Tab-separated table of C-alpha atoms and ligand atoms in Angstrom:
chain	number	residue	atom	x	y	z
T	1	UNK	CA	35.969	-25.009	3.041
T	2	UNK	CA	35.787	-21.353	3.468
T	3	UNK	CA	37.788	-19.354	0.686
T	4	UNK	CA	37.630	-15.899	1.945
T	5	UNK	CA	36.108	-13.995	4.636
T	6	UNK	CA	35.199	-10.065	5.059
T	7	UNK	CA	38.298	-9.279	6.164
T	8	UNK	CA	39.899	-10.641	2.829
T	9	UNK	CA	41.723	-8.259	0.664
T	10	UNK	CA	40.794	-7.068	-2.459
T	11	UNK	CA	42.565	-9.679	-4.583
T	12	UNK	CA	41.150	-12.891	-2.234
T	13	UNK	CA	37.837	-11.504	-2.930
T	14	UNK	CA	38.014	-11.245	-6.422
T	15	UNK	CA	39.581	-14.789	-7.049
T	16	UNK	CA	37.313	-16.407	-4.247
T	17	UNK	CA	34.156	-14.903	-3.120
T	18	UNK	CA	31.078	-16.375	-3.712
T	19	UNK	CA	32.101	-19.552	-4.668
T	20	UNK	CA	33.571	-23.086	-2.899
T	21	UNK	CA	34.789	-25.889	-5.273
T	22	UNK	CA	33.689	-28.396	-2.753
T	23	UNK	CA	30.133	-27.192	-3.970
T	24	UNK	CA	30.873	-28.693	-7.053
T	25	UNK	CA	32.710	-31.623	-7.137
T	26	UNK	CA	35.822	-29.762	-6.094
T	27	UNK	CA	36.058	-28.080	-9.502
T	28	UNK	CA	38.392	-24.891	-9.410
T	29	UNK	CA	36.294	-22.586	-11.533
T	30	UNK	CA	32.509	-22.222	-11.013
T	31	UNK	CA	30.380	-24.552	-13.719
T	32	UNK	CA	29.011	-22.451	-16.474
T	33	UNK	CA	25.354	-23.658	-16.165
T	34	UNK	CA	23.825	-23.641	-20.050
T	35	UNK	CA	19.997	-23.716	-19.179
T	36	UNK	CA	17.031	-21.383	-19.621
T	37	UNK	CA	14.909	-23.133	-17.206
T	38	UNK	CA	14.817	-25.413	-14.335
T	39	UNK	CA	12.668	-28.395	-13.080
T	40	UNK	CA	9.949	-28.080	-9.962
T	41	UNK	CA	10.087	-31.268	-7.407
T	42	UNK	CA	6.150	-30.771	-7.447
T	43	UNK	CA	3.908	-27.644	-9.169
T	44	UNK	CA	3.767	-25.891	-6.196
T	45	UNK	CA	7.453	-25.510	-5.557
T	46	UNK	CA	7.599	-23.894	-8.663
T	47	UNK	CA	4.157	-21.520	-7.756
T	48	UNK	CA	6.054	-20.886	-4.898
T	49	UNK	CA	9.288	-19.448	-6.183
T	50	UNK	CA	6.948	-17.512	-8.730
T	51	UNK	CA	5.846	-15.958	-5.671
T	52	UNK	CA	8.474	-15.444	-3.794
T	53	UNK	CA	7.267	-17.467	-0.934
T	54	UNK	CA	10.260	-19.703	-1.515
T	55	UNK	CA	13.998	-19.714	-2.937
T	56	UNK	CA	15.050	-20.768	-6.186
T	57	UNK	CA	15.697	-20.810	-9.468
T	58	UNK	CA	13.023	-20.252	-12.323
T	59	UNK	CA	13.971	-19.246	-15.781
T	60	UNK	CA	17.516	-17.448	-16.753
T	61	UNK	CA	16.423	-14.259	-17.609
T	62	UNK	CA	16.256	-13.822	-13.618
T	63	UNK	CA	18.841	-15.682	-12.184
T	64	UNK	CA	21.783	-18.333	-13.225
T	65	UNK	CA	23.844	-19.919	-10.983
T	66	UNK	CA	27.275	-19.147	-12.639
T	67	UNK	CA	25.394	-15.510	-12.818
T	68	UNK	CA	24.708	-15.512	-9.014
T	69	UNK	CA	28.403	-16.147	-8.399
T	70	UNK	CA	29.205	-13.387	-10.383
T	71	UNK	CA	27.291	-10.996	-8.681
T	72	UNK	CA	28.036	-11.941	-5.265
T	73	UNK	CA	31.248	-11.297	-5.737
T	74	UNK	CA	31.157	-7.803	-7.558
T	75	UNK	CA	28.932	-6.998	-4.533
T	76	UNK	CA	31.219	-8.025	-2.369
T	77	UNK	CA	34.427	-6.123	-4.476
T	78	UNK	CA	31.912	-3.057	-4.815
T	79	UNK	CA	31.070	-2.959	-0.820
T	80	UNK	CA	27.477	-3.503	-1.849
T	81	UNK	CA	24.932	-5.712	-0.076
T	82	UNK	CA	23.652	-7.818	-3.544
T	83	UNK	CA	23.896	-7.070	-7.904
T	84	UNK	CA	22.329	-8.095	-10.650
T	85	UNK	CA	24.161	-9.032	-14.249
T	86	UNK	CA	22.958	-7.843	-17.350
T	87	UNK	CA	23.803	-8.314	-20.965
T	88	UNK	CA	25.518	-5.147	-21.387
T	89	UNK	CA	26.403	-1.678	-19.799
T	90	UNK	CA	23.232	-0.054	-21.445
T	91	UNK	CA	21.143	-3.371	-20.579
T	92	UNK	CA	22.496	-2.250	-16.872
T	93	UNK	CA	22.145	1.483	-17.337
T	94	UNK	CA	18.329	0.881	-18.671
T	95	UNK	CA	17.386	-1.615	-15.809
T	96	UNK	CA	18.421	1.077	-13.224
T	97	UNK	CA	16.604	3.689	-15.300
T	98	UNK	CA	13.354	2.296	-16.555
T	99	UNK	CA	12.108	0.658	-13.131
T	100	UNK	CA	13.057	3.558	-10.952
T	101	UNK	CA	11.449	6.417	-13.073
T	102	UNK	CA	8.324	7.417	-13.700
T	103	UNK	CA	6.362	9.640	-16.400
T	104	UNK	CA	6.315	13.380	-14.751
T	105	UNK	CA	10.069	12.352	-12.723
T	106	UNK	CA	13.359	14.519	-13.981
T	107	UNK	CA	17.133	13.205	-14.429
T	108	UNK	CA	20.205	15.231	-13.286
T	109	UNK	CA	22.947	14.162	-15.370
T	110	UNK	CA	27.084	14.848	-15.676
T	111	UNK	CA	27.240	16.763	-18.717
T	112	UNK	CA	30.053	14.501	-19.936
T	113	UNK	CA	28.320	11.069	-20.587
T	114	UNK	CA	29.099	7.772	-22.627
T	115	UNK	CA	27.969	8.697	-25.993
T	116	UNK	CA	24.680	5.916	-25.902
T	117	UNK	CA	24.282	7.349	-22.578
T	118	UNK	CA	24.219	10.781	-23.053
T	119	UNK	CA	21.911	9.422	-25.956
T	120	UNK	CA	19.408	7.879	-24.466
T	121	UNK	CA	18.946	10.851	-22.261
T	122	UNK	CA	18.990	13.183	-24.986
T	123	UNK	CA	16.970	11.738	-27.707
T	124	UNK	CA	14.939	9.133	-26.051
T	125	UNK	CA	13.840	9.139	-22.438
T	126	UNK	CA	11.629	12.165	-23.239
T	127	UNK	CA	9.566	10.133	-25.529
T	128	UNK	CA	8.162	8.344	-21.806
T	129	UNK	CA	7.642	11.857	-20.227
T	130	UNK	CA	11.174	12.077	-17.378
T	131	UNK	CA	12.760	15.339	-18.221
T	132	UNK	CA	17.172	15.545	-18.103
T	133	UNK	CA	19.017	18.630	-16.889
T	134	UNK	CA	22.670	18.128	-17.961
T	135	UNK	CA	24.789	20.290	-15.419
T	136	UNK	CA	28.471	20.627	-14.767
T	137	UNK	CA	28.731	17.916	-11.907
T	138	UNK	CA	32.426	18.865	-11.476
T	139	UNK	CA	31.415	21.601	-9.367
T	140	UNK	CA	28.783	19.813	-6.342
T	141	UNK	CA	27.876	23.389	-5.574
T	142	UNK	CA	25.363	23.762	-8.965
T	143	UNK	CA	23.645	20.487	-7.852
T	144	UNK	CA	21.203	22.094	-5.243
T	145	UNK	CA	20.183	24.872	-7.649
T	146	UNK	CA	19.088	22.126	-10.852
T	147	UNK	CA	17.409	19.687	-8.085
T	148	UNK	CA	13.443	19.981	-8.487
T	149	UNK	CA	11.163	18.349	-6.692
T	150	UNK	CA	10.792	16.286	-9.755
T	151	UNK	CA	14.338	14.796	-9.496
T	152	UNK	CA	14.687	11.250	-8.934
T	153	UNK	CA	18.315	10.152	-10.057
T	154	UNK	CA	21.506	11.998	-10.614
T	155	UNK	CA	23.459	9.915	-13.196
T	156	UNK	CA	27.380	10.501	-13.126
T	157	UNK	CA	30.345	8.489	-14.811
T	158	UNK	CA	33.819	9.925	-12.923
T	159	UNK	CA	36.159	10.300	-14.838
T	160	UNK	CA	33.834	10.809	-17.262
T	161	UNK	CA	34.028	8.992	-20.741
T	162	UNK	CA	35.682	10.426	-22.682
T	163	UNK	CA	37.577	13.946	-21.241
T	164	UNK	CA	38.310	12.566	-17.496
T	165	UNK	CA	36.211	15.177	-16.020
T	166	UNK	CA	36.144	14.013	-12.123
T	167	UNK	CA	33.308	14.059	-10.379
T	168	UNK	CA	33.083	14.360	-6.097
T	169	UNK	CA	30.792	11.598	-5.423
T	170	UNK	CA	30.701	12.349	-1.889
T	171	UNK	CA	29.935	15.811	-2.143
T	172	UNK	CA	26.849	14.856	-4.926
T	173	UNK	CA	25.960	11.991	-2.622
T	174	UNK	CA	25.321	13.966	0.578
T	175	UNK	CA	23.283	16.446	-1.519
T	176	UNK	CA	21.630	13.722	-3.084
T	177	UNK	CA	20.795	12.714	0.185
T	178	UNK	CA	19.266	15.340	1.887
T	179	UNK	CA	17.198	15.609	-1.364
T	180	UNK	CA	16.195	12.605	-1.431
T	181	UNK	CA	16.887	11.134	-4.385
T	182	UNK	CA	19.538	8.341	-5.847
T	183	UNK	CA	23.056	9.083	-6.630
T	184	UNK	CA	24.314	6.725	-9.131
T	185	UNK	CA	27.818	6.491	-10.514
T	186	UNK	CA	29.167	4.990	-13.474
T	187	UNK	CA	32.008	3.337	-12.300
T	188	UNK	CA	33.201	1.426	-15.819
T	189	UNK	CA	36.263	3.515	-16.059
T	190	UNK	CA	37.445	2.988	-12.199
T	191	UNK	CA	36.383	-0.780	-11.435
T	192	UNK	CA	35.819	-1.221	-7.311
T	193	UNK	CA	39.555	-1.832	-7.521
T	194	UNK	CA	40.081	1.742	-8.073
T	195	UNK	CA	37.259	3.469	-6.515
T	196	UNK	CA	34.260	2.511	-4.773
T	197	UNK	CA	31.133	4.559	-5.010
T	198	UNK	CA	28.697	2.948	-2.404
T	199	UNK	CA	31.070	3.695	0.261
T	200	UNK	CA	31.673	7.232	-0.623
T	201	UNK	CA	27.438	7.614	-0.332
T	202	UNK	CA	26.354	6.745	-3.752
T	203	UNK	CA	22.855	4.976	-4.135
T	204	UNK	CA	23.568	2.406	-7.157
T	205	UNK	CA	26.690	1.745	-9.423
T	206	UNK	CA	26.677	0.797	-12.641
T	207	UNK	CA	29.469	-0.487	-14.929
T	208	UNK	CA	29.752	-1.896	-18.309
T	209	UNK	CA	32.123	-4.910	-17.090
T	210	UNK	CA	32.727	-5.437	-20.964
T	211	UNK	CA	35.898	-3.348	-19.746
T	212	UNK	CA	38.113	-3.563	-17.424
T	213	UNK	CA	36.102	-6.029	-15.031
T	214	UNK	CA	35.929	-8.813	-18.462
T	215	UNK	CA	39.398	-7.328	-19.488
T	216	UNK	CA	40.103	-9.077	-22.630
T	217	UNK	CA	37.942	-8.014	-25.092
T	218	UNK	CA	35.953	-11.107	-25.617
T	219	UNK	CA	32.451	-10.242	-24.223
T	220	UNK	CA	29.504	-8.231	-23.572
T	221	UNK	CA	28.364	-7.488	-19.590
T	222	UNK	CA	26.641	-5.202	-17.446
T	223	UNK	CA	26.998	-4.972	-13.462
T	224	UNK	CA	24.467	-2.698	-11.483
T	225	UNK	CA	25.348	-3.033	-7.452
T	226	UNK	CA	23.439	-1.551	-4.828
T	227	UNK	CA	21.052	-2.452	-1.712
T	228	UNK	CA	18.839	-5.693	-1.618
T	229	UNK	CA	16.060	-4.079	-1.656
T	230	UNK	CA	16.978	-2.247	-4.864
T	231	UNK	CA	18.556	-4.642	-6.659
T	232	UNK	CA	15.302	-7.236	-6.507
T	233	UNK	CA	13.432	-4.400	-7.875
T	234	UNK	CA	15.591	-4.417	-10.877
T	235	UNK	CA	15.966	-7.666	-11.177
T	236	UNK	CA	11.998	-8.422	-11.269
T	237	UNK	CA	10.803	-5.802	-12.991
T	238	UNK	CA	14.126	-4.132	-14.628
T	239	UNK	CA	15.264	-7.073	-16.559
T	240	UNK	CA	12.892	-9.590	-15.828
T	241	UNK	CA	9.698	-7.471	-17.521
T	242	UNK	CA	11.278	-3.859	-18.843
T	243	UNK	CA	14.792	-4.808	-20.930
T	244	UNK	CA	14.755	-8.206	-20.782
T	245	UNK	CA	18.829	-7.706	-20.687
T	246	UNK	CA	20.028	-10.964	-19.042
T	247	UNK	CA	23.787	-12.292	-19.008
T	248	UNK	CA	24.291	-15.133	-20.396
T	249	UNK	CA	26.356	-18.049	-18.522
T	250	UNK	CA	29.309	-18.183	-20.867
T	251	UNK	CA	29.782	-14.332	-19.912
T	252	UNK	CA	29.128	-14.366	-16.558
T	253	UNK	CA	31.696	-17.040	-16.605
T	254	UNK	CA	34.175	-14.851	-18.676
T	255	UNK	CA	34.030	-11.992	-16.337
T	256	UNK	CA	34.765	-14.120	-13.210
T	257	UNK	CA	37.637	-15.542	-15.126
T	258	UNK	CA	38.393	-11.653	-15.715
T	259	UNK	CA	38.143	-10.799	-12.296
T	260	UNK	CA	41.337	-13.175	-10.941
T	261	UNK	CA	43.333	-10.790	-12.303
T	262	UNK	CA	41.441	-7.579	-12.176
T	263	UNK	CA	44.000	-6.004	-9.281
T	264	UNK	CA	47.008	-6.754	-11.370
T	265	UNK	CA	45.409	-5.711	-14.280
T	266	UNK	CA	44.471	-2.558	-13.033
T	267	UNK	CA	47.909	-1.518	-11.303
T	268	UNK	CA	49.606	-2.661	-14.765
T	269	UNK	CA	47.080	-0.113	-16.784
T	270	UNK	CA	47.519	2.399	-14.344
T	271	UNK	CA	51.142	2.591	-13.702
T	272	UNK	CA	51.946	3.027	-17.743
T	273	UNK	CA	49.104	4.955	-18.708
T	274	UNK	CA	50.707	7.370	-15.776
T	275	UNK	CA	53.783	7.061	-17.604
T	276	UNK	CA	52.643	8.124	-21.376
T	277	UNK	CA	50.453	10.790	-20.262
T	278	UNK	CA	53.521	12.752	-19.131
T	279	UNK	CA	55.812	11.474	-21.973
T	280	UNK	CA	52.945	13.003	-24.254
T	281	UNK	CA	52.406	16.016	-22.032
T	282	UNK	CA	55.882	16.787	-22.787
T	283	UNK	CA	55.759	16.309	-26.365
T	284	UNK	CA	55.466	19.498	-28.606
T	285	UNK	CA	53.023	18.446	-30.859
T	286	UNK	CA	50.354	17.970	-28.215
T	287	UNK	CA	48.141	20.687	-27.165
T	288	UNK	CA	46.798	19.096	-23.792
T	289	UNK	CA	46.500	15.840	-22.345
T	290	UNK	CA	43.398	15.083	-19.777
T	291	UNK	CA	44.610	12.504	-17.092
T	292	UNK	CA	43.629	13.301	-13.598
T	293	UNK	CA	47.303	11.802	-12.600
T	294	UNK	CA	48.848	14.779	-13.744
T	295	UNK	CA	49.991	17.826	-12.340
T	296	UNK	CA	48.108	20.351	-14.636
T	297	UNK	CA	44.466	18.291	-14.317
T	298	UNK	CA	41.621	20.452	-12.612
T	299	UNK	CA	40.850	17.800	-10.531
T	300	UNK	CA	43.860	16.482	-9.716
T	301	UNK	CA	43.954	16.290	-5.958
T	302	UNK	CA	39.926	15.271	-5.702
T	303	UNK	CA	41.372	12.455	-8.111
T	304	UNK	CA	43.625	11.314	-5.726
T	305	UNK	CA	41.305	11.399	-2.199
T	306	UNK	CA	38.714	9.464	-4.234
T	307	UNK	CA	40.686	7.008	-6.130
T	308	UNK	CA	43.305	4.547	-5.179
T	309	UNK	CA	45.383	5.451	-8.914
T	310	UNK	CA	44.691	7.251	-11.908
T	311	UNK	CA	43.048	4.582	-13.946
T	312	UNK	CA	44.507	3.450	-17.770
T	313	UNK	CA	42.495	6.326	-19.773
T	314	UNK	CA	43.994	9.042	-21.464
T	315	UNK	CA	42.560	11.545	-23.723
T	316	UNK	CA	44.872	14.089	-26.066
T	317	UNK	CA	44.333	16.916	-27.952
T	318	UNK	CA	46.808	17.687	-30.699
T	319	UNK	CA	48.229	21.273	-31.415
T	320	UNK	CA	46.693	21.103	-35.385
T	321	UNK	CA	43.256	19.605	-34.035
T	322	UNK	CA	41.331	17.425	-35.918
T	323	UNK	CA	43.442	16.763	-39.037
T	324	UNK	CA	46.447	15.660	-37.009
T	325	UNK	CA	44.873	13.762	-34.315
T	326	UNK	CA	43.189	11.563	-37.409
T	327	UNK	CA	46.888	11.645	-38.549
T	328	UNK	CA	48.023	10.455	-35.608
T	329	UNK	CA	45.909	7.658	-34.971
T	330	UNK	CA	46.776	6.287	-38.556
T	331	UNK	CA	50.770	6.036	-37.539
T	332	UNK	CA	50.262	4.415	-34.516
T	333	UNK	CA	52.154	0.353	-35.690
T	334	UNK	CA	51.228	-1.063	-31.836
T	335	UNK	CA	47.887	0.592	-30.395
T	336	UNK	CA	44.536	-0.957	-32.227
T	337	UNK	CA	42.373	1.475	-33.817
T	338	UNK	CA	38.998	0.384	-31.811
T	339	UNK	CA	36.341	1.937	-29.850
T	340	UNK	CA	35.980	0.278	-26.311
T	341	UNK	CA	38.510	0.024	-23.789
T	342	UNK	CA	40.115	-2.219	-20.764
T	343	UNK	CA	41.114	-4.611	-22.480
T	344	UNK	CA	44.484	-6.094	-22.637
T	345	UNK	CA	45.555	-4.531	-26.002
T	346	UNK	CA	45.857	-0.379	-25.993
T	347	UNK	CA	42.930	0.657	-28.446
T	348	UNK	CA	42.533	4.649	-29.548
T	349	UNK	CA	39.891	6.340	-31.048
T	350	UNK	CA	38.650	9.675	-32.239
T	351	UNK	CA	34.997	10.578	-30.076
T	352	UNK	CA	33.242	12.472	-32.151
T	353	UNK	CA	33.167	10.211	-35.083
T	354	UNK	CA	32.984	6.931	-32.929
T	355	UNK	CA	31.946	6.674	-29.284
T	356	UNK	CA	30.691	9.982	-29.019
T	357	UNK	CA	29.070	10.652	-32.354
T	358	UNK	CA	25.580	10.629	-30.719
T	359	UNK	CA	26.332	14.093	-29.818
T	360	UNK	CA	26.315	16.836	-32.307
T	361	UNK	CA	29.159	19.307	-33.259
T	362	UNK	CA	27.735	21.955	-30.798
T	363	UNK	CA	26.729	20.030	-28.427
T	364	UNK	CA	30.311	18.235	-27.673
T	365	UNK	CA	31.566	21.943	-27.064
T	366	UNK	CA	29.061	22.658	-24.528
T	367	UNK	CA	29.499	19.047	-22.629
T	368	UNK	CA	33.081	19.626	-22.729
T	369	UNK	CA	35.154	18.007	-25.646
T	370	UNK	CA	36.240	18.771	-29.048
T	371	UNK	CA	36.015	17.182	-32.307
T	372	UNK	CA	40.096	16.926	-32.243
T	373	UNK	CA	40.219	14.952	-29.282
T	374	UNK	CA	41.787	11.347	-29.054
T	375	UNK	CA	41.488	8.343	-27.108
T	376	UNK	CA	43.694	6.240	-25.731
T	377	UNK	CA	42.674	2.997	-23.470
T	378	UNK	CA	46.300	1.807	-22.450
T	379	UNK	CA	46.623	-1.856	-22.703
T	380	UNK	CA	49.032	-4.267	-20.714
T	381	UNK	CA	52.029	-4.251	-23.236
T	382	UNK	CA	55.550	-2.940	-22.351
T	383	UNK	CA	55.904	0.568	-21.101
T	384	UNK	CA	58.458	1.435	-23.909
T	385	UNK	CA	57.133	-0.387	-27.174
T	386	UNK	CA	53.516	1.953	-26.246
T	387	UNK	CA	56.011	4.733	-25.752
T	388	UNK	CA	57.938	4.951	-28.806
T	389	UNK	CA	54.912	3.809	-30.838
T	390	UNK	CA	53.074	6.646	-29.576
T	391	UNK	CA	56.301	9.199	-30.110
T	392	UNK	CA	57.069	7.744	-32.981
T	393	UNK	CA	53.799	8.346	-34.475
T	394	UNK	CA	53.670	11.996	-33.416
T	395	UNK	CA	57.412	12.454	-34.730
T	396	UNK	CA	56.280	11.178	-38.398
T	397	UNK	CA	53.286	13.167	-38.199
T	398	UNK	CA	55.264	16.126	-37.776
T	399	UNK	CA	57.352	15.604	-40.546
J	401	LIG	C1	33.417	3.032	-25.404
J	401	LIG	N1	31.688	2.394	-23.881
J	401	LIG	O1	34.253	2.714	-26.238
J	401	LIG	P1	28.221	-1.664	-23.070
J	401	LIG	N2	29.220	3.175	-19.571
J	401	LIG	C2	30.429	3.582	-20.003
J	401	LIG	C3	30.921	3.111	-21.233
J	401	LIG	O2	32.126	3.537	-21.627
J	401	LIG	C4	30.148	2.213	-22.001
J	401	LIG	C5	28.890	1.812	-21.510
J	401	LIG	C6	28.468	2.312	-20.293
J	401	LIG	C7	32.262	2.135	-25.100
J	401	LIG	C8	31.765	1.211	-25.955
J	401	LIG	S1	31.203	2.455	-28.250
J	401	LIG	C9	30.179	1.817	-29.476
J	401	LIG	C10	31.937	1.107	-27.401
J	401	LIG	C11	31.208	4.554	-19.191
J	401	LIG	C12	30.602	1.685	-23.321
J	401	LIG	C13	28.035	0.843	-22.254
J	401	LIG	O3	26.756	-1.725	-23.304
J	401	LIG	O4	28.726	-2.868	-22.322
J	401	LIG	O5	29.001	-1.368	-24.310
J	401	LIG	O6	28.474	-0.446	-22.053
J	401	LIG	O7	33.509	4.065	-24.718
């Protein structure tokens, strides 16, 4: 039985590659296989694997079956030739960066970053001698001028987590390119459904699939998708002997059962999170609303060439700052007050105290956000109950 083939939409893929029931005993969903390790025919079957001389299985921490179906299909949604799982988005993000740098290497970053990101680059990598340059990625054109010989990776989330700044992949990736060094994009926000890095030139992507690729809240997972040759390397030395950041099976499993719906999903977020961010455009107690579906966002029209919508993320900034966004957040009845996003419910929360906290006061100004702003990851409820929660909320405030 063949489920899909390469000519398969998007949807097929995501519901079928990678897997045929008649594998299994003609069970519809892939077997969540609970084992650390797995039995040798003889000793040297199992030297052999250890080797690499031969195919197979060894211990979970580098490869699962349910994982493997996983990641052949996000490689296949993601136009990539292979992935790895991991336990998380940072387990990814660490994988990637641990095995490909080196003491003496440098890091060009997107000064907008998750706030562990943005972290880890600001407070920790140092400590194992790679230097970070954070530079305005928006504009491609101050790339060439911050590359040093040093410079390894270029590390970019578009839209960026949390003020939507949009980043031109292909224009970093061709400059990447002749550089040579690796472009790789965060693509958490987007999913492949949305946008789809590798074919626009970028090197590796990495996504937390806790989000929108999981969708419901209910796990932790990390997806890094690139070449072969790239992904063994993280595989066997990134998580196998650096992080140690394995999925498990039961959340490999979750994020396939994610997946099946991932393209409705995503349409669903997208078409009412386009809707809100215009009803709160127009709504006088809001100062400015980032969505790169609208009209007045900087990066509007690079937004639409490089993505197939304009994703379920919104970010607001009220007209009396701080004190009324916090207001704000605490009249919402429907939206969840909760960091994270993608997930079936709409959650909000406030950056600089919560997801973004890791940067200080002075430091979110110059990366590009204020303590005021809000976040909103639009869920899959009815357009108009979000709607007149959100206006409602505002309209008390105001009062
Ligand atoms: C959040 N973000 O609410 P995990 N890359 C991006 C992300 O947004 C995240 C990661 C990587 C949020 C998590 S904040 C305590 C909650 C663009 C996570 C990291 O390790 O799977 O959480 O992914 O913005």
């Amino acid at each position: 039985m063949r489920n899909d083939s390469p000519k398969s939409g998007f949807a097929t893929r995501a519901i079928h590659h990678g897997y045929d029931p008649l594998d299994y005993h003609g069970a519809l969903n892939p077997p969540v296989f609970l084992t650390s390790t797995y039995a040798f025919d003889r000793s040297d079957t199992g030297s052999a694997r250890f080797a690499g001389a031969a195919q197979g299985y060894v211990y979970s921490r580098v490869g699962n079956p349910t994982a493997s179906v996983l990641e052949s299909r996000i490689a296949a949604l993601e136009e990539g030739e292979a992935a790895l799982a991991t336990s998380s988005g940072m387990g990814a993000l660490t994988a990637v960066l641990w095995t490909l740098l080196n003491a003496g290497d440098e890091i060009i970053a997107d000064k907008t970053l998750y706030g562990c990101t943005f972290s880890l680059l600001r407070h920790h990598i140092q400590r194992f001698g790679v230097a970070v340059r954070f530079v305005d990625l928006t504009d491609p054109a101050a790339l060439p001028a911050a590359l040093s010989s040093k410079t390894r990776v270029v590390l970019t989330e578009t839209p960026a987590n949390p003020n939507m700044r949009v980043v031109d992949i292909a224009a970093c990736a061709e400059i990447c390119r002749r550089a040579g060094c690796l472009l790789v994009v965060d693509n958490t926000y987007c999913t492949p459904y949305l946008q789809r890095p590798l074919s626009l030139g970028a090197d590796l992507v990495v996504h937390s699939a806790t989000k929108y690729l999981g969708g419901h809240g209910d796990l932790l997972a990390g997806i890094v998708v690139g070449s072969k040759a790239h992904i063994e390397q993280l595989r066997f030395i990134g998580v196998k002997e650096l992080n140690g950041a394995c999925i498990s099976a039961i959340d490999a499993f979750l994020v396939l059962r994610g997946l099946k719906t991932l393209s409705l999903r995503m349409e669903r977020h997208c078409q009412t999170a386009r809707r809100l961010a215009s009803d709160l455009e127009a709504a006088p107690q809001v100062a400015r609303v980032d969505y790169p579906g609208l009209d007045s966002h900087p990066q509007r029209a690079l937004a639409g060439r490089q993505m197939k919508a304009f994703g379920g993320m919104i970010a607001l900034e009220l007209k009396g700052g701080l004190a009324a966004g916090r207001a704000f957040m605490d009249a919402l009845k429907l939206a969840t007050r909760a960091v994270s996003l993608g997930d079936a419910e709409t959650l909000v929360q406030h950056p600089a105290s919560m997801t973004h906290a890791t940067y200080d006061s002075e430091e979110r100004l110059r990366h590009g956000f204020t303590d005021g702003l809000i976040r909103l990851s639009v869920g899959l409820e009815d357009y108009e109950d979000l709607r007149d929660d959100l206006l409602g909320a505002l309209a008390r405030i105001a009062r």
